[in-house]
């Protein structure tokens, strides 16, 4: 039996199951303060006998196993979670092998193993919601180096008619600052859910995301791109990306059929937590 945690800034999804995506039980816990949230995580997992746990966490996190702060959530602005020893805290409660990576990396792992990119050796998973994050698998490996990728914070060219100053606390008008859910809400003065009829909102969203995808495609050459997160539930954004991306690329490289190349998550809302179960199994396998 494996445990998986998809630790998001708004909610934690915990599941027990196996590496084939069979979930025995799953719960959602609001992300409040670490003491409260982790107590509920422990209570849930305590009911099972676990062999390993996989964690996909919001970040930034320290994934460098040589580092003294490996297993920590590091510079997050989220109250209570800054410099939080996530793996160490869980290890005190459960003395089993624990795998640790970003929430988007576990979602990427879930999608390439059992979801929309199944059978491929490379893919990109991007979530567009409260923030914008991305995980990449290249040649069958999760892409990691100096740290984990932070593809939501790349710079994009502004639309000439867009006067919104941007909302990223670090870079103001980076991709996340212009295109996250909160950026949409601030620019247009209403939540995305209430702007469904306003096609200009979603066209502009696709305009920025297409620029980002062009850069990711040119640099990483992924065989499949999966777009998840709350904003991507607006299917109009996909249509806008399919329109803008070929215009930007201008036949420089031949793009595959876009509606089958750039898709929603094959595992729906379970990509992250299923990926966490797979990570738990991989962590066990490494010890053999
Ligand atoms: Zn930024």
CSV table of C-alpha atoms and ligand atoms in Angstrom, one decimal:
chain,number,residue,atom,x,y,z
A,1,UNK,CA,0.0,0.0,0.0
A,2,UNK,CA,1.3,3.4,-1.0
A,3,UNK,CA,0.5,6.9,0.1
A,4,UNK,CA,0.4,9.9,-2.1
A,5,UNK,CA,0.1,13.6,-1.2
A,6,UNK,CA,-0.6,16.4,-3.7
A,7,UNK,CA,0.2,19.4,-1.5
A,8,UNK,CA,-1.3,22.5,-3.1
A,9,UNK,CA,-1.4,26.0,-1.8
A,10,UNK,CA,-5.2,25.8,-1.4
A,11,UNK,CA,-5.8,22.1,-0.6
A,12,UNK,CA,-4.0,18.9,0.1
A,13,UNK,CA,-5.2,15.8,-1.7
A,14,UNK,CA,-4.1,12.6,0.0
A,15,UNK,CA,-4.7,9.1,-1.4
A,16,UNK,CA,-3.7,5.5,-0.6
A,17,UNK,CA,-3.5,3.1,-3.4
A,18,UNK,CA,-1.0,1.5,-5.8
A,19,UNK,CA,1.3,2.7,-8.6
A,20,UNK,CA,-1.2,1.6,-11.3
A,21,UNK,CA,-3.5,4.5,-10.2
A,22,UNK,CA,-5.9,2.3,-8.2
A,23,UNK,CA,-7.1,4.6,-5.4
A,24,UNK,CA,-8.4,2.9,-2.2
A,25,UNK,CA,-9.3,6.1,-0.5
A,26,UNK,CA,-8.8,9.8,-1.2
A,27,UNK,CA,-9.4,12.9,0.9
A,28,UNK,CA,-9.1,16.6,0.5
A,29,UNK,CA,-7.8,18.8,3.3
A,30,UNK,CA,-7.7,22.6,3.2
A,31,UNK,CA,-4.2,24.1,3.4
A,32,UNK,CA,-4.2,26.2,6.5
A,33,UNK,CA,-1.3,26.2,8.9
A,34,UNK,CA,1.1,23.3,8.9
A,35,UNK,CA,0.2,22.1,12.4
A,36,UNK,CA,-3.5,21.8,11.5
A,37,UNK,CA,-3.1,20.5,8.0
A,38,UNK,CA,-0.4,17.9,8.8
A,39,UNK,CA,-2.4,16.6,11.8
A,40,UNK,CA,-5.2,15.7,9.4
A,41,UNK,CA,-2.7,14.1,6.9
A,42,UNK,CA,-1.3,12.0,9.7
A,43,UNK,CA,-4.8,10.9,10.9
A,44,UNK,CA,-5.7,9.8,7.4
A,45,UNK,CA,-2.5,7.8,6.7
A,46,UNK,CA,-2.5,6.3,10.2
A,47,UNK,CA,-5.4,4.1,9.2
A,48,UNK,CA,-3.3,2.3,6.7
A,49,UNK,CA,-0.1,0.3,6.7
A,50,UNK,CA,2.1,2.1,4.2
A,51,UNK,CA,5.2,1.0,2.4
A,52,UNK,CA,6.2,4.4,1.1
A,53,UNK,CA,4.9,7.9,0.6
A,54,UNK,CA,5.2,10.2,-2.4
A,55,UNK,CA,4.8,14.0,-2.1
A,56,UNK,CA,4.2,16.5,-4.8
A,57,UNK,CA,4.4,19.9,-3.1
A,58,UNK,CA,3.7,23.5,-3.9
A,59,UNK,CA,7.0,25.4,-3.8
A,60,UNK,CA,9.5,26.6,-4.2
A,61,UNK,CA,10.9,23.5,-2.5
A,62,UNK,CA,14.4,22.1,-2.0
A,63,UNK,CA,14.8,18.9,-4.1
A,64,UNK,CA,18.6,18.7,-3.9
A,65,UNK,CA,19.3,15.5,-1.9
A,66,UNK,CA,22.8,16.8,-1.0
A,67,UNK,CA,21.4,19.9,0.7
A,68,UNK,CA,20.9,20.4,4.4
A,69,UNK,CA,17.4,21.7,3.7
A,70,UNK,CA,16.4,18.8,1.3
A,71,UNK,CA,12.7,18.1,1.8
A,72,UNK,CA,11.8,21.7,2.9
A,73,UNK,CA,9.3,24.1,1.4
A,74,UNK,CA,11.6,27.1,1.1
A,75,UNK,CA,10.7,30.7,0.0
A,76,UNK,CA,6.9,30.5,-0.3
A,77,UNK,CA,5.0,33.6,0.7
A,78,UNK,CA,2.3,31.3,2.2
A,79,UNK,CA,2.0,31.9,5.9
A,80,UNK,CA,3.5,29.3,8.2
A,81,UNK,CA,5.0,27.2,5.4
A,82,UNK,CA,8.1,29.2,4.7
A,83,UNK,CA,11.2,27.0,5.5
A,84,UNK,CA,8.9,24.2,6.5
A,85,UNK,CA,10.6,20.7,6.8
A,86,UNK,CA,7.9,18.8,5.0
A,87,UNK,CA,9.7,15.4,4.5
A,88,UNK,CA,11.3,15.5,8.0
A,89,UNK,CA,8.0,16.2,9.7
A,90,UNK,CA,6.3,13.3,7.8
A,91,UNK,CA,9.2,11.0,8.5
A,92,UNK,CA,8.7,11.5,12.3
A,93,UNK,CA,5.2,10.1,11.9
A,94,UNK,CA,5.8,7.5,9.3
A,95,UNK,CA,9.2,5.8,9.1
A,96,UNK,CA,8.9,4.7,5.5
A,97,UNK,CA,10.8,5.8,2.3
A,98,UNK,CA,9.5,9.2,1.2
A,99,UNK,CA,9.8,10.7,-2.3
A,100,UNK,CA,9.6,14.5,-2.7
A,101,UNK,CA,9.2,16.7,-5.7
A,102,UNK,CA,7.0,19.5,-6.9
A,103,UNK,CA,3.2,19.2,-7.4
A,104,UNK,CA,3.6,19.8,-11.1
A,105,UNK,CA,6.3,17.1,-11.4
A,106,UNK,CA,4.0,14.5,-9.8
A,107,UNK,CA,1.2,15.5,-12.2
A,108,UNK,CA,3.7,15.1,-15.1
A,109,UNK,CA,4.7,11.7,-13.8
A,110,UNK,CA,1.0,10.7,-13.5
A,111,UNK,CA,0.2,11.9,-17.0
A,112,UNK,CA,3.2,10.2,-18.7
A,113,UNK,CA,2.6,6.9,-16.9
A,114,UNK,CA,-1.1,6.5,-17.0
A,115,UNK,CA,-2.7,9.6,-18.6
A,116,UNK,CA,-2.6,11.8,-21.7
A,117,UNK,CA,1.1,11.2,-22.5
A,118,UNK,CA,1.1,7.5,-21.7
A,119,UNK,CA,3.8,5.6,-23.7
A,120,UNK,CA,5.9,8.6,-24.5
A,121,UNK,CA,9.3,9.4,-23.1
A,122,UNK,CA,8.8,13.2,-23.0
A,123,UNK,CA,6.0,15.5,-22.1
A,124,UNK,CA,5.2,18.8,-20.4
A,125,UNK,CA,2.5,19.4,-17.8
A,126,UNK,CA,1.5,23.0,-17.1
A,127,UNK,CA,-1.1,24.1,-14.6
A,128,UNK,CA,-2.8,27.5,-15.0
A,129,UNK,CA,-4.7,28.4,-11.9
A,130,UNK,CA,-3.8,30.4,-8.7
A,131,UNK,CA,-0.3,30.3,-10.1
A,132,UNK,CA,1.3,28.9,-13.2
A,133,UNK,CA,3.7,26.0,-12.8
A,134,UNK,CA,5.1,23.3,-15.0
A,135,UNK,CA,6.9,20.0,-14.9
A,136,UNK,CA,8.8,18.4,-17.7
A,137,UNK,CA,9.9,14.8,-18.4
A,138,UNK,CA,12.7,14.6,-20.9
A,139,UNK,CA,14.2,11.2,-22.1
A,140,UNK,CA,12.1,9.5,-19.4
A,141,UNK,CA,13.5,11.6,-16.5
A,142,UNK,CA,12.0,14.5,-14.5
A,143,UNK,CA,13.8,17.6,-15.6
A,144,UNK,CA,15.8,19.0,-12.6
A,145,UNK,CA,19.1,20.7,-12.3
A,146,UNK,CA,20.1,23.7,-10.2
A,147,UNK,CA,16.6,23.4,-8.8
A,148,UNK,CA,13.2,22.4,-10.3
A,149,UNK,CA,12.0,24.4,-13.3
A,150,UNK,CA,9.8,27.4,-12.7
A,151,UNK,CA,8.3,27.9,-16.1
A,152,UNK,CA,5.4,30.1,-15.0
A,153,UNK,CA,7.8,33.0,-14.4
A,154,UNK,CA,9.2,33.4,-17.9
A,155,UNK,CA,8.8,36.8,-19.6
A,156,UNK,CA,6.4,37.2,-22.5
A,157,UNK,CA,5.8,40.0,-25.0
A,158,UNK,CA,2.9,42.2,-24.0
A,159,UNK,CA,-0.2,42.5,-26.1
A,160,UNK,CA,-0.2,46.1,-27.4
A,161,UNK,CA,-3.7,46.7,-26.0
A,162,UNK,CA,-3.1,45.2,-22.6
A,163,UNK,CA,-2.4,47.9,-20.0
A,164,UNK,CA,-2.7,45.7,-17.0
A,165,UNK,CA,0.4,46.1,-14.8
A,166,UNK,CA,0.7,42.4,-13.9
A,167,UNK,CA,0.3,40.6,-10.6
A,168,UNK,CA,3.5,38.7,-9.9
A,169,UNK,CA,5.0,39.9,-6.5
A,170,UNK,CA,8.5,39.1,-7.9
A,171,UNK,CA,8.4,40.1,-11.6
A,172,UNK,CA,5.1,41.9,-12.0
A,173,UNK,CA,4.3,41.1,-15.7
A,174,UNK,CA,5.9,37.7,-16.2
A,175,UNK,CA,3.6,35.0,-17.6
A,176,UNK,CA,2.1,34.2,-14.2
A,177,UNK,CA,1.7,37.9,-13.5
A,178,UNK,CA,-0.3,38.4,-16.7
A,179,UNK,CA,-2.2,35.0,-17.0
A,180,UNK,CA,-2.8,33.3,-13.7
A,181,UNK,CA,-6.4,33.1,-12.3
A,182,UNK,CA,-5.8,36.0,-9.9
A,183,UNK,CA,-4.3,38.1,-12.8
A,184,UNK,CA,-7.4,37.5,-14.9
A,185,UNK,CA,-9.6,38.6,-12.0
A,186,UNK,CA,-7.6,41.7,-11.3
A,187,UNK,CA,-7.3,42.8,-15.0
A,188,UNK,CA,-11.0,42.3,-15.8
A,189,UNK,CA,-12.5,43.1,-12.3
A,190,UNK,CA,-14.3,39.8,-11.9
A,191,UNK,CA,-13.6,36.1,-11.4
A,192,UNK,CA,-13.0,34.1,-14.5
A,193,UNK,CA,-16.0,32.0,-13.8
A,194,UNK,CA,-18.2,35.1,-14.3
A,195,UNK,CA,-16.4,36.1,-17.6
A,196,UNK,CA,-17.3,33.0,-19.6
A,197,UNK,CA,-19.2,35.0,-22.2
A,198,UNK,CA,-16.4,37.5,-22.7
A,199,UNK,CA,-14.3,36.0,-25.5
A,200,UNK,CA,-11.7,38.8,-25.3
A,201,UNK,CA,-10.7,37.5,-21.9
A,202,UNK,CA,-9.9,34.0,-23.2
A,203,UNK,CA,-8.4,35.2,-26.4
A,204,UNK,CA,-5.9,37.3,-24.5
A,205,UNK,CA,-5.2,34.4,-22.1
A,206,UNK,CA,-4.5,32.1,-25.1
A,207,UNK,CA,-2.3,34.8,-26.6
A,208,UNK,CA,0.1,34.8,-23.6
A,209,UNK,CA,0.0,31.0,-23.1
A,210,UNK,CA,0.8,30.4,-26.8
A,211,UNK,CA,3.9,32.6,-26.4
A,212,UNK,CA,5.0,30.5,-23.4
A,213,UNK,CA,4.3,27.2,-25.2
A,214,UNK,CA,6.3,28.4,-28.2
A,215,UNK,CA,9.3,28.9,-25.9
A,216,UNK,CA,8.8,25.6,-24.2
A,217,UNK,CA,8.5,23.8,-27.5
A,218,UNK,CA,11.6,25.4,-29.0
A,219,UNK,CA,13.7,24.7,-25.9
A,220,UNK,CA,12.4,21.3,-24.7
A,221,UNK,CA,10.8,19.8,-27.8
A,222,UNK,CA,8.1,17.9,-25.8
A,223,UNK,CA,6.2,15.1,-27.5
A,224,UNK,CA,3.0,16.1,-25.7
A,225,UNK,CA,1.8,19.1,-23.8
A,226,UNK,CA,-0.9,18.8,-21.1
A,227,UNK,CA,-2.6,21.9,-19.7
A,228,UNK,CA,-4.4,21.6,-16.4
A,229,UNK,CA,-5.6,23.8,-13.6
A,230,UNK,CA,-8.7,25.9,-13.0
A,231,UNK,CA,-8.2,28.4,-15.9
A,232,UNK,CA,-7.9,25.6,-18.4
A,233,UNK,CA,-11.4,24.4,-17.6
A,234,UNK,CA,-12.4,27.3,-19.9
A,235,UNK,CA,-12.1,25.3,-23.2
A,236,UNK,CA,-12.0,28.6,-25.1
A,237,UNK,CA,-8.4,29.0,-24.0
A,238,UNK,CA,-7.4,25.9,-25.9
A,239,UNK,CA,-9.1,27.3,-29.0
A,240,UNK,CA,-7.2,30.6,-28.6
A,241,UNK,CA,-3.9,28.7,-28.2
A,242,UNK,CA,-4.6,26.7,-31.3
A,243,UNK,CA,-5.1,30.0,-33.2
A,244,UNK,CA,-2.1,32.0,-31.8
A,245,UNK,CA,0.6,29.3,-31.6
A,246,UNK,CA,0.8,28.7,-35.4
A,247,UNK,CA,0.8,32.4,-36.0
A,248,UNK,CA,3.7,32.9,-33.7
A,249,UNK,CA,5.7,29.8,-34.9
A,250,UNK,CA,5.1,30.9,-38.5
A,251,UNK,CA,6.0,27.4,-39.8
A,252,UNK,CA,9.5,27.6,-38.4
A,253,UNK,CA,9.0,24.1,-37.1
A,254,UNK,CA,6.2,21.9,-38.2
A,255,UNK,CA,3.8,21.5,-35.4
A,256,UNK,CA,1.7,18.3,-35.0
A,257,UNK,CA,-2.1,18.4,-35.1
A,258,UNK,CA,-2.6,20.8,-32.2
A,259,UNK,CA,-5.9,19.4,-30.6
A,260,UNK,CA,-4.1,16.1,-30.1
A,261,UNK,CA,-0.7,17.6,-29.2
A,262,UNK,CA,-1.9,20.2,-26.6
A,263,UNK,CA,-4.5,18.5,-24.5
A,264,UNK,CA,-6.2,18.5,-21.1
A,265,UNK,CA,-5.2,16.1,-18.4
A,266,UNK,CA,-6.0,12.4,-19.1
A,267,UNK,CA,-6.4,11.8,-15.4
A,268,UNK,CA,-8.6,14.8,-14.8
A,269,UNK,CA,-8.1,16.2,-11.3
A,270,UNK,CA,-6.1,13.1,-10.2
A,271,UNK,CA,-2.9,13.6,-12.1
A,272,UNK,CA,-1.0,15.0,-9.1
A,273,UNK,CA,-2.1,12.5,-6.5
A,274,UNK,CA,-1.7,9.5,-8.9
A,275,UNK,CA,1.7,10.8,-9.8
A,276,UNK,CA,2.5,10.9,-6.1
A,277,UNK,CA,1.6,7.2,-5.7
A,278,UNK,CA,3.9,6.4,-8.7
A,279,UNK,CA,6.7,8.5,-7.1
A,280,UNK,CA,6.2,6.5,-3.8
A,281,UNK,CA,6.7,3.3,-5.8
A,282,UNK,CA,9.8,4.6,-7.6
A,283,UNK,CA,11.3,5.7,-4.3
A,284,UNK,CA,10.8,2.1,-3.0
A,285,UNK,CA,12.3,0.6,-6.2
A,286,UNK,CA,15.4,2.7,-5.9
A,287,UNK,CA,16.1,1.1,-2.5
A,288,UNK,CA,16.1,-2.4,-4.0
B,1,LIG,ZN1,6.9,36.0,-11.8
